PDB file of C-alpha atoms in Angstrom:
ATOM      1  CA  UNK M   1      11.163  13.109  24.165  1.00  0.00           C
ATOM      2  CA  UNK M   2      10.780   9.655  25.685  1.00  0.00           C
ATOM      3  CA  UNK M   3       9.867   8.394  29.017  1.00  0.00           C
ATOM      4  CA  UNK M   4      10.824   4.950  30.288  1.00  0.00           C
ATOM      5  CA  UNK M   5       9.247   3.001  33.163  1.00  0.00           C
ATOM      6  CA  UNK M   6       9.738  -0.505  34.402  1.00  0.00           C
ATOM      7  CA  UNK M   7       6.993  -1.845  32.244  1.00  0.00           C
ATOM      8  CA  UNK M   8       6.625   0.399  29.188  1.00  0.00           C
ATOM      9  CA  UNK M   9       8.296   2.864  26.858  1.00  0.00           C
ATOM     10  CA  UNK M  10       6.461   5.996  25.673  1.00  0.00           C
ATOM     11  CA  UNK M  11       7.670   7.754  22.558  1.00  0.00           C
ATOM     12  CA  UNK M  12       6.370  11.146  21.362  1.00  0.00           C
ATOM     13  CA  UNK M  13       6.843  12.084  17.841  1.00  0.00           C
ATOM     14  CA  UNK M  14       4.371  14.957  17.818  1.00  0.00           C
ATOM     15  CA  UNK M  15       1.073  15.214  15.834  1.00  0.00           C
ATOM     16  CA  UNK M  16       0.857  12.453  13.227  1.00  0.00           C
ATOM     17  CA  UNK M  17       4.479  11.645  13.377  1.00  0.00           C
ATOM     18  CA  UNK M  18       6.144   8.406  12.468  1.00  0.00           C
ATOM     19  CA  UNK M  19       8.913   6.848  14.448  1.00  0.00           C
ATOM     20  CA  UNK M  20      11.042   3.855  12.982  1.00  0.00           C
ATOM     21  CA  UNK M  21      13.397   2.121  15.235  1.00  0.00           C
ATOM     22  CA  UNK M  22      15.001  -1.229  15.268  1.00  0.00           C
ATOM     23  CA  UNK M  23      12.499  -2.430  12.556  1.00  0.00           C
ATOM     24  CA  UNK M  24       9.517  -1.376  14.818  1.00  0.00           C
ATOM     25  CA  UNK M  25       7.096   1.107  13.181  1.00  0.00           C
ATOM     26  CA  UNK M  26       4.968   3.163  15.549  1.00  0.00           C
ATOM     27  CA  UNK M  27       2.353   5.472  13.856  1.00  0.00           C
ATOM     28  CA  UNK M  28      -0.422   7.625  15.077  1.00  0.00           C
ATOM     29  CA  UNK M  29      -3.810   5.943  15.108  1.00  0.00           C
ATOM     30  CA  UNK M  30      -6.697   7.696  13.569  1.00  0.00           C
ATOM     31  CA  UNK M  31     -10.254   6.796  13.281  1.00  0.00           C
ATOM     32  CA  UNK M  32     -13.462   8.359  11.826  1.00  0.00           C
ATOM     33  CA  UNK M  33     -16.238   8.237   9.311  1.00  0.00           C
ATOM     34  CA  UNK M  34     -15.440   8.605   5.601  1.00  0.00           C
ATOM     35  CA  UNK M  35     -18.326   9.793   3.472  1.00  0.00           C
ATOM     36  CA  UNK M  36     -16.564  11.200   0.354  1.00  0.00           C
ATOM     37  CA  UNK M  37     -13.443  11.074  -1.698  1.00  0.00           C
ATOM     38  CA  UNK M  38     -10.525  10.599   0.729  1.00  0.00           C
ATOM     39  CA  UNK M  39      -6.720  10.102   0.422  1.00  0.00           C
ATOM     40  CA  UNK M  40      -5.259   8.439   3.398  1.00  0.00           C
ATOM     41  CA  UNK M  41      -1.519   8.936   4.378  1.00  0.00           C
ATOM     42  CA  UNK M  42       0.875   6.868   6.486  1.00  0.00           C
ATOM     43  CA  UNK M  43      -0.073   8.973   9.395  1.00  0.00           C
ATOM     44  CA  UNK M  44      -3.611   7.369   9.133  1.00  0.00           C
ATOM     45  CA  UNK M  45      -2.170   3.778   9.602  1.00  0.00           C
ATOM     46  CA  UNK M  46      -3.646   1.898  12.457  1.00  0.00           C
ATOM     47  CA  UNK M  47      -6.974   3.712  11.970  1.00  0.00           C
ATOM     48  CA  UNK M  48     -10.410   2.183  11.841  1.00  0.00           C
ATOM     49  CA  UNK M  49     -12.732   3.983   9.500  1.00  0.00           C
ATOM     50  CA  UNK M  50     -16.523   3.739   9.002  1.00  0.00           C
ATOM     51  CA  UNK M  51     -17.602   3.838   5.385  1.00  0.00           C
ATOM     52  CA  UNK M  52     -20.841   5.744   4.692  1.00  0.00           C
ATOM     53  CA  UNK M  53     -22.332   4.751   1.208  1.00  0.00           C
ATOM     54  CA  UNK M  54     -24.620   7.762   0.603  1.00  0.00           C
ATOM     55  CA  UNK M  55     -22.364   8.778  -2.322  1.00  0.00           C
ATOM     56  CA  UNK M  56     -20.149   7.061  -4.903  1.00  0.00           C
ATOM     57  CA  UNK M  57     -16.430   7.810  -4.020  1.00  0.00           C
ATOM     58  CA  UNK M  58     -12.974   6.459  -3.741  1.00  0.00           C
ATOM     59  CA  UNK M  59     -10.701   6.066  -0.706  1.00  0.00           C
ATOM     60  CA  UNK M  60      -7.076   6.029  -1.784  1.00  0.00           C
ATOM     61  CA  UNK M  61      -4.537   4.192   0.385  1.00  0.00           C
ATOM     62  CA  UNK M  62      -0.827   5.172   0.371  1.00  0.00           C
ATOM     63  CA  UNK M  63       1.833   2.987  -1.064  1.00  0.00           C
ATOM     64  CA  UNK M  64       2.243   0.046   1.488  1.00  0.00           C
ATOM     65  CA  UNK M  65       5.056  -0.384   3.777  1.00  0.00           C
ATOM     66  CA  UNK M  66       5.689  -3.133   6.210  1.00  0.00           C
ATOM     67  CA  UNK M  67       3.568  -2.559   9.443  1.00  0.00           C
ATOM     68  CA  UNK M  68       1.027  -0.246   7.916  1.00  0.00           C
ATOM     69  CA  UNK M  69      -2.651  -1.123   8.470  1.00  0.00           C
ATOM     70  CA  UNK M  70      -6.046   0.302   7.770  1.00  0.00           C
ATOM     71  CA  UNK M  71      -9.534  -1.135   8.822  1.00  0.00           C
ATOM     72  CA  UNK M  72     -12.878  -0.254   7.070  1.00  0.00           C
ATOM     73  CA  UNK M  73     -16.465  -1.089   8.053  1.00  0.00           C
ATOM     74  CA  UNK M  74     -19.640  -0.359   6.284  1.00  0.00           C
ATOM     75  CA  UNK M  75     -21.614   1.864   8.510  1.00  0.00           C
ATOM     76  CA  UNK M  76     -24.953   2.384   6.685  1.00  0.00           C
ATOM     77  CA  UNK M  77     -27.217   0.876   4.054  1.00  0.00           C
ATOM     78  CA  UNK M  78     -26.681   3.510   1.363  1.00  0.00           C
ATOM     79  CA  UNK M  79     -27.126   2.305  -2.160  1.00  0.00           C
ATOM     80  CA  UNK M  80     -23.739   3.369  -3.682  1.00  0.00           C
ATOM     81  CA  UNK M  81     -20.368   1.779  -4.510  1.00  0.00           C
ATOM     82  CA  UNK M  82     -17.271   2.911  -2.367  1.00  0.00           C
ATOM     83  CA  UNK M  83     -13.958   1.869  -3.896  1.00  0.00           C
ATOM     84  CA  UNK M  84     -10.841   1.351  -1.767  1.00  0.00           C
ATOM     85  CA  UNK M  85      -7.812   1.862  -4.075  1.00  0.00           C
ATOM     86  CA  UNK M  86      -4.600   0.266  -3.064  1.00  0.00           C
ATOM     87  CA  UNK M  87      -2.606   0.633  -6.270  1.00  0.00           C
ATOM     88  CA  UNK M  88      -0.357   3.455  -5.060  1.00  0.00           C
ATOM     89  CA  UNK M  89       3.176   2.662  -5.896  1.00  0.00           C
ATOM     90  CA  UNK M  90       2.174  -0.226  -8.007  1.00  0.00           C
ATOM     91  CA  UNK M  91       0.873  -2.098  -5.013  1.00  0.00           C
ATOM     92  CA  UNK M  92      -1.106  -5.386  -5.196  1.00  0.00           C
ATOM     93  CA  UNK M  93      -3.719  -6.608  -2.818  1.00  0.00           C
ATOM     94  CA  UNK M  94      -3.533 -10.243  -1.890  1.00  0.00           C
ATOM     95  CA  UNK M  95      -5.517 -12.095   0.802  1.00  0.00           C
ATOM     96  CA  UNK M  96      -8.789 -13.771   1.643  1.00  0.00           C
ATOM     97  CA  UNK M  97     -12.244 -12.316   2.223  1.00  0.00           C
ATOM     98  CA  UNK M  98     -14.932 -14.440   3.815  1.00  0.00           C
ATOM     99  CA  UNK M  99     -17.997 -13.782   1.497  1.00  0.00           C
ATOM    100  CA  UNK M 100     -21.109 -15.276   2.873  1.00  0.00           C
ATOM    101  CA  UNK M 101     -19.126 -17.885   4.843  1.00  0.00           C
ATOM    102  CA  UNK M 102     -17.086 -18.888   1.786  1.00  0.00           C
ATOM    103  CA  UNK M 103     -13.313 -18.025   1.884  1.00  0.00           C
ATOM    104  CA  UNK M 104     -12.626 -16.199  -1.336  1.00  0.00           C
ATOM    105  CA  UNK M 105      -9.142 -15.269  -2.718  1.00  0.00           C
ATOM    106  CA  UNK M 106      -8.583 -11.533  -3.141  1.00  0.00           C
ATOM    107  CA  UNK M 107      -6.068 -10.556  -5.752  1.00  0.00           C
ATOM    108  CA  UNK M 108      -6.146  -7.132  -7.426  1.00  0.00           C
ATOM    109  CA  UNK M 109      -5.570  -3.507  -6.730  1.00  0.00           C
ATOM    110  CA  UNK M 110      -9.134  -2.181  -5.820  1.00  0.00           C
ATOM    111  CA  UNK M 111     -11.810  -3.425  -3.488  1.00  0.00           C
ATOM    112  CA  UNK M 112     -15.306  -2.060  -3.883  1.00  0.00           C
ATOM    113  CA  UNK M 113     -18.393  -2.273  -1.667  1.00  0.00           C
ATOM    114  CA  UNK M 114     -21.366  -3.311  -3.733  1.00  0.00           C
ATOM    115  CA  UNK M 115     -24.492  -1.272  -3.614  1.00  0.00           C
ATOM    116  CA  UNK M 116     -26.034  -3.913  -1.439  1.00  0.00           C
ATOM    117  CA  UNK M 117     -23.138  -4.231   1.045  1.00  0.00           C
ATOM    118  CA  UNK M 118     -24.567  -4.244   4.542  1.00  0.00           C
ATOM    119  CA  UNK M 119     -23.771  -2.772   7.807  1.00  0.00           C
ATOM    120  CA  UNK M 120     -20.952  -4.548   9.506  1.00  0.00           C
ATOM    121  CA  UNK M 121     -19.154  -5.735   6.347  1.00  0.00           C
ATOM    122  CA  UNK M 122     -15.485  -5.057   6.940  1.00  0.00           C
ATOM    123  CA  UNK M 123     -12.077  -5.144   5.206  1.00  0.00           C
ATOM    124  CA  UNK M 124      -8.534  -4.686   6.559  1.00  0.00           C
ATOM    125  CA  UNK M 125      -5.307  -3.891   4.726  1.00  0.00           C
ATOM    126  CA  UNK M 126      -1.869  -4.795   6.167  1.00  0.00           C
ATOM    127  CA  UNK M 127       1.351  -3.584   4.439  1.00  0.00           C
ATOM    128  CA  UNK M 128       3.637  -6.754   4.308  1.00  0.00           C
ATOM    129  CA  UNK M 129       6.114  -5.334   1.769  1.00  0.00           C
ATOM    130  CA  UNK M 130       6.641  -2.059  -0.246  1.00  0.00           C
ATOM    131  CA  UNK M 131       4.453  -3.318  -2.984  1.00  0.00           C
ATOM    132  CA  UNK M 132       1.934  -5.672  -1.235  1.00  0.00           C
ATOM    133  CA  UNK M 133      -1.068  -5.200   0.996  1.00  0.00           C
ATOM    134  CA  UNK M 134      -2.328  -8.298   2.601  1.00  0.00           C
ATOM    135  CA  UNK M 135      -6.137  -8.058   2.865  1.00  0.00           C
ATOM    136  CA  UNK M 136      -8.790  -9.892   4.934  1.00  0.00           C
ATOM    137  CA  UNK M 137     -12.346  -9.154   5.593  1.00  0.00           C
ATOM    138  CA  UNK M 138     -15.940 -10.586   5.660  1.00  0.00           C
ATOM    139  CA  UNK M 139     -19.366  -9.777   4.390  1.00  0.00           C
ATOM    140  CA  UNK M 140     -22.820 -11.233   5.046  1.00  0.00           C
ATOM    141  CA  UNK M 141     -24.049 -11.614   1.507  1.00  0.00           C
ATOM    142  CA  UNK M 142     -22.364 -12.895  -1.757  1.00  0.00           C
ATOM    143  CA  UNK M 143     -21.002 -10.064  -3.802  1.00  0.00           C
ATOM    144  CA  UNK M 144     -21.005  -7.405  -1.014  1.00  0.00           C
ATOM    145  CA  UNK M 145     -17.103  -6.928  -1.701  1.00  0.00           C
ATOM    146  CA  UNK M 146     -15.896  -6.865  -5.288  1.00  0.00           C
ATOM    147  CA  UNK M 147     -12.129  -7.348  -5.871  1.00  0.00           C
ATOM    148  CA  UNK M 148     -10.645  -6.051  -9.117  1.00  0.00           C
TER     149      UNK M 148
END
């Protein structure tokens, strides 16, 4: 059901539901810690996820759609590579990552945290088309994020 007041509109689609109306996309927001191989879904859009680097693993994003977004932040000093694979549906990643205060073009399909990636390094993915994620992020040291 929906509830309308003078200053807001509340829509309830149930657990993990997606509502699309008049070009506006509202999705459930999730958050949590990822410490192993994970496949995210459109229901996870809007979430902020901590990356734990105690193991080597891959986080797989769903095929992009306009309005989808995912945020990741390195949460420990583990010594392993974590890959974020955005290639579902033939998607491409395009954007800029600030690497040690130098803006670096990011073009590819997979972004990896280097073994030396530090706490607080972050990256965000925004669905801007059905085949493109816009990406932006930052890291303290050169080489913390590797774009392939």
